[in-house]
Amino acid sequence: MSQKVISYADLSFINSALRAIKADMHEVNIEIGSINTKHDHLKNDLLSLMNSFNDFVESDIKHKSLQLAETRQGNLKQDLQIKFGYYAEVRRMATGILQGVDTGIVGDDTLRYTTEEVMIKAPNYWLAPALVVLASWIRDDKNTSEKALNESLKRDDYKTTLFFMLIMRRLGRNDACLQWMNRYFLHQNPHNLAREFIVILEAITTGVFQPASHQLMITNVKSWIDQLTQTDNYIDKQKDQWTNFFKTKGSHSSSQYPLLEEFATNWNDLKASVKQARSHEALDKHFKKILETTTDYSKATKIQLDEILSLLVTNFDDEELPLQNEVRLNQLIIQKEGDKKAAQALMNNEKHIFDEKVDFLQMLTNAAFDPELSGATKVTQALAVSISQPWIVEAHDTFTADYRNNVEENVELTIDGFKTSTTDGTDETEQLQKHDKYWAEFLENELKKLGSPTVLIFVGAIISLLSLAIFKFGVIGIIGGLIGGLIIFNSINNHRKAKKKTIENVTERKTKSKEVLRGCIAETVDYRKEFALEDAKAEVLRQTLQSITPEDFSSTSRDTRNILQTS
């Protein structure tokens, strides 16, 4: 008795101690929670302080950059004024002289005085002697004109050539214009053409220049193509671009094959194949539309030529560009309130059209893809397509062969666990038989999972027999016998219900699966028919492309039907 009391007393002490420890731990947890809260507050305060400090540093940097940009801009403008201040006056004078020449209201003496003064005040600027040439030519001073022309060519041969080619066209001096054009073509490098060349090509194409310029262009273009096509890299590059272009023209309706989209495991590949096959009709319309253009673009081209001329006489000279770029950058820094990164990003985007260089084949591809973006019109687009026809055909052949080689041979289906594949949907009977076999095996396996009620029946029988054997037909024996019988009855009944439910469930799934399978087979038939139909249009497009020749190109501005045909 005493041992039980001691044991009870000892346990009470331990329980009391545990409760005390638990209370202490609760207090500790509260303290830890309080510390965590304070830590979070401190962390947020430090983060806020750090952000404020970073904002301060960034603001200070911007402020200093702004002050420095304002100081530098003033100094740079002063340097520009000292070194190139007269260049701006020359450019303004050039514009006035051109307008005076157009109207014929400026006197010879005025032109002579102003242009000779320009020569003295702008000793290195190509435009100064070019204006002297123009003034001397107007007053028929051949000696001065030749001397000034030599000086202008020595200072900048390319700009001088382009300037006088455009001036002669503007004044209708066709023979002189043709000579300058010949010199202009000699300046061109087919590996590295300025973007303004596409406008010149456009002008020749649409008949803005004299007819004799056609033959000159033909000779140079054919020579360039021969030169560039000697290296496979140039042609392969254009073929790749055209192949990618063809891939963008296909279309796909996601609602056309909804069952295949849901149950075909390789649907993405199937979709890609039919999408590419659908591109031929759209491409055929695209190329025919290009070649059937009849709009007169000559007026727009003349405006572009005058814009090039205007840029030549108003743009900054190469000597000025480094200082002008620095002035512009500091101007943008001021505009962006000291944000140098944003200013530099804007500066990088301000690339002038003359700085964009491409090879001749790339220029043709650009004009064929997007004439407006490349600075051309639909007329030049048609010419570009005509010239590019050989590698466009090859690119189309490559494109067609690629998707044909990669087309899926089978449609892989997975429908509620049933996996199968069909080539074209003509094997519906075989597929349905395979489907029935799958679900028969599936049902058999599901029924096996239910197990047998034999064990419970055996247990019920044992209980009944033992109860009756031990207690005879007394109350307890009868109750035991009834319990055993109830176990047997319930086990058999439950098994029958489970079996019935499984059969019903599997039968329902099989019915739905069969409907889906038939639908997928029907869509597969339609898919293969559509693919074959769209794929057959590849030959129609190929005939259209093969029929394109440079002689098919035309424009209503002048008779340019034989623009690339030697005369």
XYZ file of C-alpha atoms in Angstrom:
567
model
C 0.000 0.000 0.000
C 2.787 2.431 0.882
C 4.580 1.672 -2.395
C 1.480 2.640 -4.396
C 1.232 5.950 -2.517
C 4.878 6.762 -3.089
C 4.545 5.883 -6.750
C 1.509 8.101 -7.073
C 3.277 10.950 -5.233
C 6.323 10.653 -7.462
C 4.226 10.835 -10.608
C 2.371 13.876 -9.320
C 5.678 15.659 -8.781
C 6.853 14.779 -12.270
C 3.581 15.904 -13.797
C 3.804 19.158 -11.882
C 7.340 19.687 -13.101
C 6.312 18.978 -16.687
C 3.471 21.464 -16.433
C 5.894 24.065 -15.103
C 8.311 23.379 -17.933
C 5.436 23.599 -20.410
C 4.426 26.979 -18.967
C 8.018 28.169 -19.176
C 8.267 26.968 -22.772
C 5.078 28.843 -23.601
C 6.629 32.006 -22.187
C 9.786 31.357 -24.151
C 7.755 30.889 -27.346
C 5.974 34.164 -26.677
C 9.340 35.879 -26.246
C 10.708 34.286 -29.377
C 7.601 35.413 -31.280
C 8.118 38.919 -29.959
C 11.764 38.824 -31.013
C 10.792 37.576 -34.499
C 8.278 40.393 -34.818
C 10.907 42.936 -33.775
C 13.351 41.319 -36.202
C 10.859 41.635 -39.054
C 10.238 45.273 -38.178
C 13.983 45.899 -38.012
C 14.488 44.110 -41.346
C 11.769 46.217 -42.983
C 13.260 49.381 -41.513
C 16.715 48.458 -42.809
C 15.273 47.603 -46.242
C 13.435 50.910 -46.341
C 16.596 52.713 -45.277
C 18.618 50.892 -47.938
C 16.058 51.782 -50.640
C 16.060 55.388 -49.516
C 19.849 55.429 -49.597
C 19.920 53.849 -53.069
C 17.362 56.394 -54.278
C 19.502 59.153 -52.835
C 22.651 57.813 -54.501
C 20.840 57.367 -57.843
C 19.337 60.843 -57.592
C 22.738 62.294 -56.746
C 24.360 60.512 -59.694
C 21.630 61.760 -62.044
C 21.955 65.282 -60.666
C 25.712 65.291 -61.203
C 25.307 63.723 -64.666
C 22.759 66.415 -65.526
C 25.090 69.214 -64.401
C 28.022 67.643 -66.253
C 25.918 67.172 -69.434
C 24.796 70.815 -69.355
C 28.406 71.966 -68.971
C 29.704 69.649 -71.660
C 26.931 70.552 -74.079
C 27.817 74.222 -73.819
C 31.497 73.499 -74.389
C 30.809 71.119 -77.276
C 28.522 73.604 -79.020
C 31.219 76.211 -78.672
C 33.763 73.832 -80.221
C 31.344 73.080 -83.056
C 30.794 76.746 -83.705
C 34.527 77.404 -83.795
C 35.463 74.410 -85.976
C 32.378 73.883 -88.136
C 30.130 76.866 -87.581
C 30.322 77.867 -91.202
C 29.244 74.421 -92.388
C 25.708 75.133 -91.224
C 25.707 78.355 -93.220
C 26.952 76.448 -96.273
C 24.099 73.958 -95.909
C 21.530 76.734 -95.669
C 23.090 78.401 -98.677
C 23.018 75.123 -100.640
C 19.304 74.773 -100.038
C 18.754 78.337 -101.205
C 20.857 77.847 -104.315
C 18.960 74.702 -105.259
C 15.685 76.530 -104.876
C 17.102 79.426 -106.890
C 18.209 77.089 -109.662
C 14.745 75.508 -109.739
C 13.020 78.866 -110.054
C 15.685 80.632 -112.109
C 15.318 83.901 -110.185
C 18.837 84.117 -108.675
C 21.324 86.150 -110.677
C 24.644 84.758 -111.915
C 26.683 87.386 -110.061
C 24.943 86.583 -106.777
C 25.591 82.879 -107.224
C 29.227 83.488 -108.099
C 29.868 85.765 -105.130
C 28.167 83.575 -102.568
C 29.703 80.288 -103.760
C 33.240 81.670 -103.985
C 32.884 83.056 -100.467
C 31.819 79.578 -99.350
C 35.022 78.099 -100.805
C 37.126 80.469 -98.751
C 35.272 79.973 -95.473
C 34.800 76.158 -95.691
C 38.169 74.877 -96.965
C 37.565 71.154 -96.244
C 33.835 70.780 -96.878
C 32.914 68.860 -100.076
C 29.674 70.797 -100.514
C 31.476 74.140 -100.909
C 33.224 73.365 -104.233
C 30.131 71.448 -105.360
C 28.122 74.664 -105.087
C 30.838 76.494 -107.027
C 30.480 73.841 -109.760
C 26.759 74.423 -109.866
C 27.098 78.211 -110.042
C 29.852 77.989 -112.693
C 27.818 75.568 -114.749
C 24.839 77.953 -114.727
C 26.932 80.842 -116.043
C 28.791 78.523 -118.487
C 32.191 78.969 -116.810
C 33.753 75.667 -117.860
C 37.237 76.327 -116.489
C 36.061 77.166 -112.955
C 33.534 74.387 -113.045
C 36.176 71.731 -113.817
C 38.557 72.980 -111.132
C 35.816 73.092 -108.504
C 34.543 69.677 -109.546
C 37.983 68.118 -109.127
C 38.231 69.687 -105.673
C 34.806 68.460 -104.637
C 35.575 64.910 -105.825
C 38.865 65.003 -103.967
C 37.105 65.955 -100.740
C 34.293 63.371 -101.002
C 33.968 61.483 -104.260
C 30.891 59.463 -103.269
C 28.738 62.326 -101.988
C 29.765 64.543 -104.880
C 28.833 61.818 -107.384
C 25.436 61.199 -105.801
C 24.809 64.948 -105.517
C 25.399 65.683 -109.199
C 23.591 62.568 -110.379
C 20.476 63.776 -108.558
C 20.965 67.380 -109.666
C 21.307 66.391 -113.311
C 18.156 64.267 -113.112
C 16.321 67.137 -111.502
C 17.430 69.509 -114.264
C 16.699 67.029 -117.063
C 20.321 66.740 -118.226
C 20.054 63.072 -119.201
C 23.506 62.535 -120.739
C 25.295 64.103 -117.775
C 23.036 62.214 -115.366
C 23.922 58.914 -117.048
C 27.638 59.639 -116.716
C 27.256 60.413 -113.024
C 25.136 57.283 -112.590
C 27.856 55.168 -114.133
C 30.307 56.654 -111.647
C 27.785 56.065 -108.852
C 27.545 52.354 -109.714
C 31.340 52.113 -109.717
C 31.250 53.336 -106.120
C 28.894 50.567 -105.038
C 30.111 47.459 -103.276
C 27.563 44.645 -103.701
C 28.722 43.208 -100.376
C 28.026 46.474 -98.542
C 25.320 48.675 -100.065
C 23.924 51.799 -98.445
C 20.182 51.643 -97.889
C 19.681 54.693 -100.100
C 20.618 52.509 -103.069
C 17.184 50.858 -102.979
C 15.664 54.270 -103.772
C 17.980 54.678 -106.773
C 17.051 51.175 -107.911
C 13.401 52.095 -107.443
C 13.834 55.266 -109.515
C 15.463 53.383 -112.390
C 12.837 50.658 -112.146
C 9.887 53.026 -112.325
C 11.364 55.121 -115.135
C 12.172 58.256 -113.113
C 15.656 58.229 -114.656
C 16.139 58.165 -118.398
C 15.609 54.850 -120.274
C 19.338 54.487 -120.939
C 19.855 53.957 -117.198
C 18.024 50.606 -117.492
C 20.862 48.973 -119.422
C 23.415 50.393 -117.003
C 21.510 48.922 -114.076
C 21.102 45.552 -115.841
C 24.822 45.248 -116.465
C 25.760 46.034 -112.866
C 23.014 43.944 -111.262
C 23.888 40.860 -113.291
C 27.566 41.332 -112.457
C 26.771 41.643 -108.746
C 24.581 38.558 -108.729
C 27.301 36.543 -110.488
C 29.821 37.825 -107.973
C 27.711 37.116 -104.878
C 26.473 33.721 -106.014
C 30.037 32.459 -106.372
C 29.910 31.950 -102.603
C 27.263 29.577 -101.331
C 26.992 31.456 -98.057
C 25.159 34.416 -99.595
C 22.622 32.292 -101.470
C 22.144 29.871 -98.564
C 21.439 32.810 -96.266
C 18.679 34.060 -98.574
C 17.254 30.548 -99.011
C 17.031 30.156 -95.232
C 15.192 33.460 -94.927
C 12.740 32.502 -97.658
C 12.186 29.067 -96.101
C 11.366 30.725 -92.782
C 9.116 33.169 -94.628
C 7.151 30.278 -96.140
C 6.671 28.764 -92.679
C 4.948 31.920 -91.442
C 2.239 31.824 -94.103
C 0.430 28.671 -92.963
C -2.781 28.793 -90.953
C -4.488 26.434 -88.533
C -8.006 26.272 -87.150
C -7.875 24.699 -83.700
C -11.599 23.863 -83.803
C -11.412 21.830 -87.016
C -10.105 18.659 -85.354
C -11.167 18.951 -81.704
C -10.987 15.210 -80.909
C -7.531 14.767 -82.422
C -6.375 17.867 -80.610
C -7.496 16.292 -77.292
C -6.703 12.599 -77.786
C -3.827 12.465 -80.315
C -0.572 12.461 -78.371
C 1.362 13.675 -81.441
C -1.145 16.403 -82.296
C 1.447 19.207 -82.215
C 3.405 17.497 -84.999
C 0.227 16.757 -86.951
C -0.855 20.374 -86.586
C 2.532 21.656 -87.761
C 2.382 19.477 -90.888
C -1.075 20.565 -92.018
C -0.305 24.175 -91.153
C 2.718 24.162 -93.442
C 0.771 22.382 -96.185
C -1.863 25.120 -96.002
C 0.729 27.782 -96.783
C 0.901 27.092 -100.540
C -2.422 28.678 -101.477
C -1.741 31.788 -99.401
C 1.747 32.075 -100.896
C 0.428 31.653 -104.430
C -1.959 34.574 -103.872
C 0.861 36.559 -102.245
C 3.229 36.286 -105.209
C 0.530 36.839 -107.822
C -0.571 39.989 -106.013
C 3.013 41.290 -106.054
C 3.426 40.715 -109.779
C 0.021 42.135 -110.723
C 0.702 45.581 -109.232
C -0.228 48.426 -111.595
C 0.121 51.450 -109.320
C 2.209 54.386 -110.528
C 4.856 55.012 -107.869
C 7.052 57.367 -109.918
C 5.854 60.510 -108.124
C 6.602 59.015 -104.712
C 10.037 57.911 -105.944
C 10.841 61.420 -107.192
C 10.015 62.741 -103.750
C 12.355 60.173 -102.191
C 15.154 61.205 -104.567
C 14.676 64.843 -103.618
C 14.769 63.819 -99.954
C 18.129 62.111 -100.521
C 19.390 65.266 -102.218
C 18.081 67.339 -99.331
C 19.813 65.074 -96.817
C 23.097 65.376 -98.719
C 23.061 69.164 -98.453
C 21.597 69.435 -94.940
C 23.125 66.541 -92.992
C 26.224 66.931 -90.866
C 29.511 66.147 -92.555
C 31.696 63.242 -91.442
C 34.131 65.635 -89.761
C 31.347 67.013 -87.591
C 29.751 63.722 -86.595
C 31.899 62.895 -83.522
C 31.183 66.300 -81.952
C 27.551 66.284 -83.081
C 27.068 62.828 -81.554
C 28.482 64.027 -78.258
C 26.195 67.062 -78.343
C 23.206 64.820 -79.049
C 24.102 62.414 -76.235
C 24.393 65.215 -73.698
C 21.156 66.710 -74.993
C 19.424 63.374 -74.362
C 20.971 63.139 -70.876
C 19.487 66.547 -70.086
C 16.181 65.466 -71.612
C 16.203 62.342 -69.407
C 17.122 64.391 -66.337
C 20.545 62.827 -65.874
C 19.637 59.216 -66.678
C 22.660 58.231 -68.785
C 21.465 54.691 -69.508
C 18.117 55.869 -70.867
C 19.862 58.564 -72.920
C 22.325 56.062 -74.404
C 19.455 53.700 -75.266
C 17.728 56.496 -77.206
C 21.023 57.373 -78.870
C 21.498 53.775 -79.995
C 18.037 53.800 -81.579
C 18.779 56.930 -83.614
C 20.570 55.169 -86.449
C 20.497 57.047 -89.708
C 19.351 55.361 -92.871
C 22.755 55.872 -94.556
C 24.490 53.889 -91.797
C 22.549 50.696 -92.554
C 24.605 48.482 -94.874
C 23.553 45.199 -96.492
C 24.682 43.070 -99.412
C 22.716 43.265 -102.645
C 21.008 39.888 -102.237
C 19.880 40.834 -98.743
C 18.613 44.146 -100.074
C 16.516 42.264 -102.627
C 15.157 39.951 -99.928
C 14.290 42.909 -97.703
C 12.442 44.581 -100.562
C 10.617 41.344 -101.422
C 9.527 40.718 -97.812
C 8.532 44.227 -96.752
C 9.039 46.984 -99.337
C 7.821 49.762 -97.055
C 10.234 48.818 -94.285
C 13.133 48.620 -96.722
C 12.286 52.013 -98.251
C 10.888 50.676 -101.527
C 7.466 50.272 -103.114
C 5.459 47.403 -104.583
C 7.152 47.953 -107.934
C 10.610 47.295 -106.542
C 9.178 44.388 -104.565
C 8.091 42.807 -107.855
C 11.515 43.431 -109.364
C 13.214 41.953 -106.285
C 11.040 38.837 -106.498
C 11.819 38.498 -110.210
C 15.567 38.730 -109.651
C 15.413 36.427 -106.618
C 13.248 33.834 -108.407
C 15.908 31.066 -108.706
C 16.625 30.818 -104.976
C 12.974 31.437 -104.059
C 12.091 28.275 -106.046
C 14.884 26.351 -104.338
C 13.774 27.586 -100.917
C 10.199 26.499 -101.660
C 11.405 23.055 -102.728
C 13.395 22.758 -99.497
C 10.446 23.928 -97.419
C 8.083 21.436 -99.070
C 10.521 18.535 -98.816
C 11.201 19.279 -95.139
C 7.614 19.143 -93.975
C 6.826 16.158 -96.200
C 9.750 14.236 -94.712
C 8.657 15.132 -91.192
C 4.946 14.428 -91.596
C 3.620 11.967 -89.022
C 2.937 8.544 -90.539
C 0.524 7.552 -87.770
C -1.976 9.293 -85.557
C -1.178 8.154 -82.018
C -4.322 7.995 -79.866
C -4.800 7.598 -76.129
C -8.483 7.406 -75.112
C -9.207 6.653 -71.455
C -6.212 4.340 -71.236
C -6.780 2.708 -74.626
C -3.726 3.325 -76.804
C -3.664 2.761 -80.525
C -2.424 4.286 -83.773
C -3.946 4.637 -87.218
C -2.419 5.751 -90.471
C -5.368 7.215 -92.341
C -8.491 6.014 -90.503
C -9.400 3.340 -93.055
C -8.905 0.551 -90.495
C -11.977 1.365 -88.399
C -13.116 -2.268 -88.115
C -9.730 -3.427 -86.844
C -9.555 -0.506 -84.438
C -12.991 -1.288 -82.969
C -12.066 -4.962 -82.532
C -8.878 -3.938 -80.791
C -10.912 -1.554 -78.665
C -13.405 -4.291 -77.637
C -10.574 -6.648 -76.732
C -8.891 -3.984 -74.603
C -12.042 -3.258 -72.608
C -12.840 -6.986 -72.177
C -9.406 -7.499 -70.653
C -9.782 -4.311 -68.635
C -13.124 -5.545 -67.196
C -11.625 -8.916 -66.366
C -8.777 -7.262 -64.465
C -11.146 -4.943 -62.626
C -13.300 -7.913 -61.525
C -10.226 -9.725 -60.308
C -9.410 -6.739 -58.110
C -12.732 -7.244 -56.293
C -11.468 -10.522 -54.836
C -13.662 -13.454 -53.743
C -16.126 -13.560 -50.786
C -14.914 -17.102 -50.004
C -13.050 -16.069 -46.863
C -16.029 -14.287 -45.331
C -18.312 -17.161 -46.317
C -15.929 -19.571 -44.607
C -15.788 -17.367 -41.481
C -19.601 -17.145 -41.366
C -19.921 -20.913 -41.747
C -17.408 -21.579 -38.948
C -19.252 -19.176 -36.605
C -22.575 -20.840 -37.346
C -21.260 -24.396 -36.943
C -19.331 -23.693 -33.746
C -22.302 -21.881 -32.190
C -24.630 -24.743 -32.952
C -22.082 -27.368 -31.934
C -21.267 -25.793 -28.584
C -24.582 -24.319 -27.550
C -26.772 -26.658 -29.521
C -30.067 -25.096 -30.408
C -30.215 -22.928 -27.361
C -30.628 -19.191 -27.566
C -26.932 -18.524 -27.837
C -26.474 -21.252 -30.413
C -29.312 -19.910 -32.566
C -27.986 -16.336 -32.296
C -24.517 -17.517 -33.280
C -25.930 -19.426 -36.212
C -27.857 -16.373 -37.376
C -24.772 -14.134 -37.112
C -22.778 -16.597 -39.230
C -25.549 -16.753 -41.781
C -25.776 -12.958 -41.896
C -22.038 -12.710 -42.582
C -22.370 -15.165 -45.457
C -25.371 -13.348 -46.920
C -23.773 -9.877 -46.704
C -20.499 -11.010 -48.240
C -22.265 -12.630 -51.199
C -24.626 -9.657 -51.656
C -21.875 -7.022 -51.405
C -19.711 -8.896 -53.879
C -22.623 -9.129 -56.304
C -23.301 -5.367 -55.997
C -19.629 -4.431 -56.432
C -19.394 -6.668 -59.480
C -22.507 -5.132 -60.995
C -21.242 -1.588 -60.338
C -17.861 -2.364 -61.879
C -19.472 -3.856 -64.969
C -21.769 -0.842 -65.365
C -18.896 1.628 -64.882
C -16.587 -0.138 -67.323
C -19.407 -0.531 -69.847
C -20.155 3.203 -69.683
C -16.487 4.098 -70.121
C -16.195 1.655 -73.002
C -19.217 3.185 -74.741
C -17.865 6.727 -74.424
C -14.388 5.609 -75.462
C -15.818 3.888 -78.526
C -17.651 7.069 -79.559
C -14.456 9.081 -79.187
C -12.465 6.472 -81.136
C -14.934 6.610 -84.020
C -14.803 10.396 -83.955
C -10.993 10.380 -83.983
C -10.976 7.934 -86.900
C -13.390 10.174 -88.828
C -11.240 13.255 -88.111
C -8.138 11.324 -89.172
C -9.782 10.585 -92.535
C -10.651 14.276 -92.938
C -7.168 15.306 -91.815
C -5.427 13.096 -94.366
C -7.755 14.307 -97.139
C -7.111 17.936 -96.280
C -3.363 17.392 -96.038
C -3.267 15.708 -99.447
C -5.399 18.468 -100.964
C -3.316 21.299 -99.501
C -0.037 19.540 -100.238
C -1.030 19.184 -103.902
C -1.166 22.985 -104.109
C 2.631 23.021 -103.708
C 2.915 22.198 -107.398
C 0.566 25.052 -108.317
C 2.741 27.478 -106.338
C 5.896 26.034 -107.860
C 4.528 26.632 -111.362
C 3.709 30.217 -110.398
C 7.240 30.753 -109.073
C 8.866 29.130 -112.103
C 6.800 31.292 -114.431
C 8.191 34.475 -112.850
C 10.800 36.119 -115.034
C 12.255 39.620 -114.945
C 10.422 40.333 -118.191
C 7.075 39.906 -116.376
C 7.778 42.917 -114.197
C 5.861 46.055 -115.124
C 4.874 49.477 -113.866
C 2.472 52.043 -115.247
C 4.907 54.908 -114.664
C 6.733 54.034 -117.893
C 7.262 51.017 -120.094
C 9.502 48.976 -117.826
C 8.247 45.532 -118.784
C 11.703 44.517 -120.013
C 13.595 46.185 -117.201
C 16.121 43.364 -116.846
C 16.103 42.285 -120.468
C 19.169 43.434 -122.328
C 18.455 45.725 -125.196
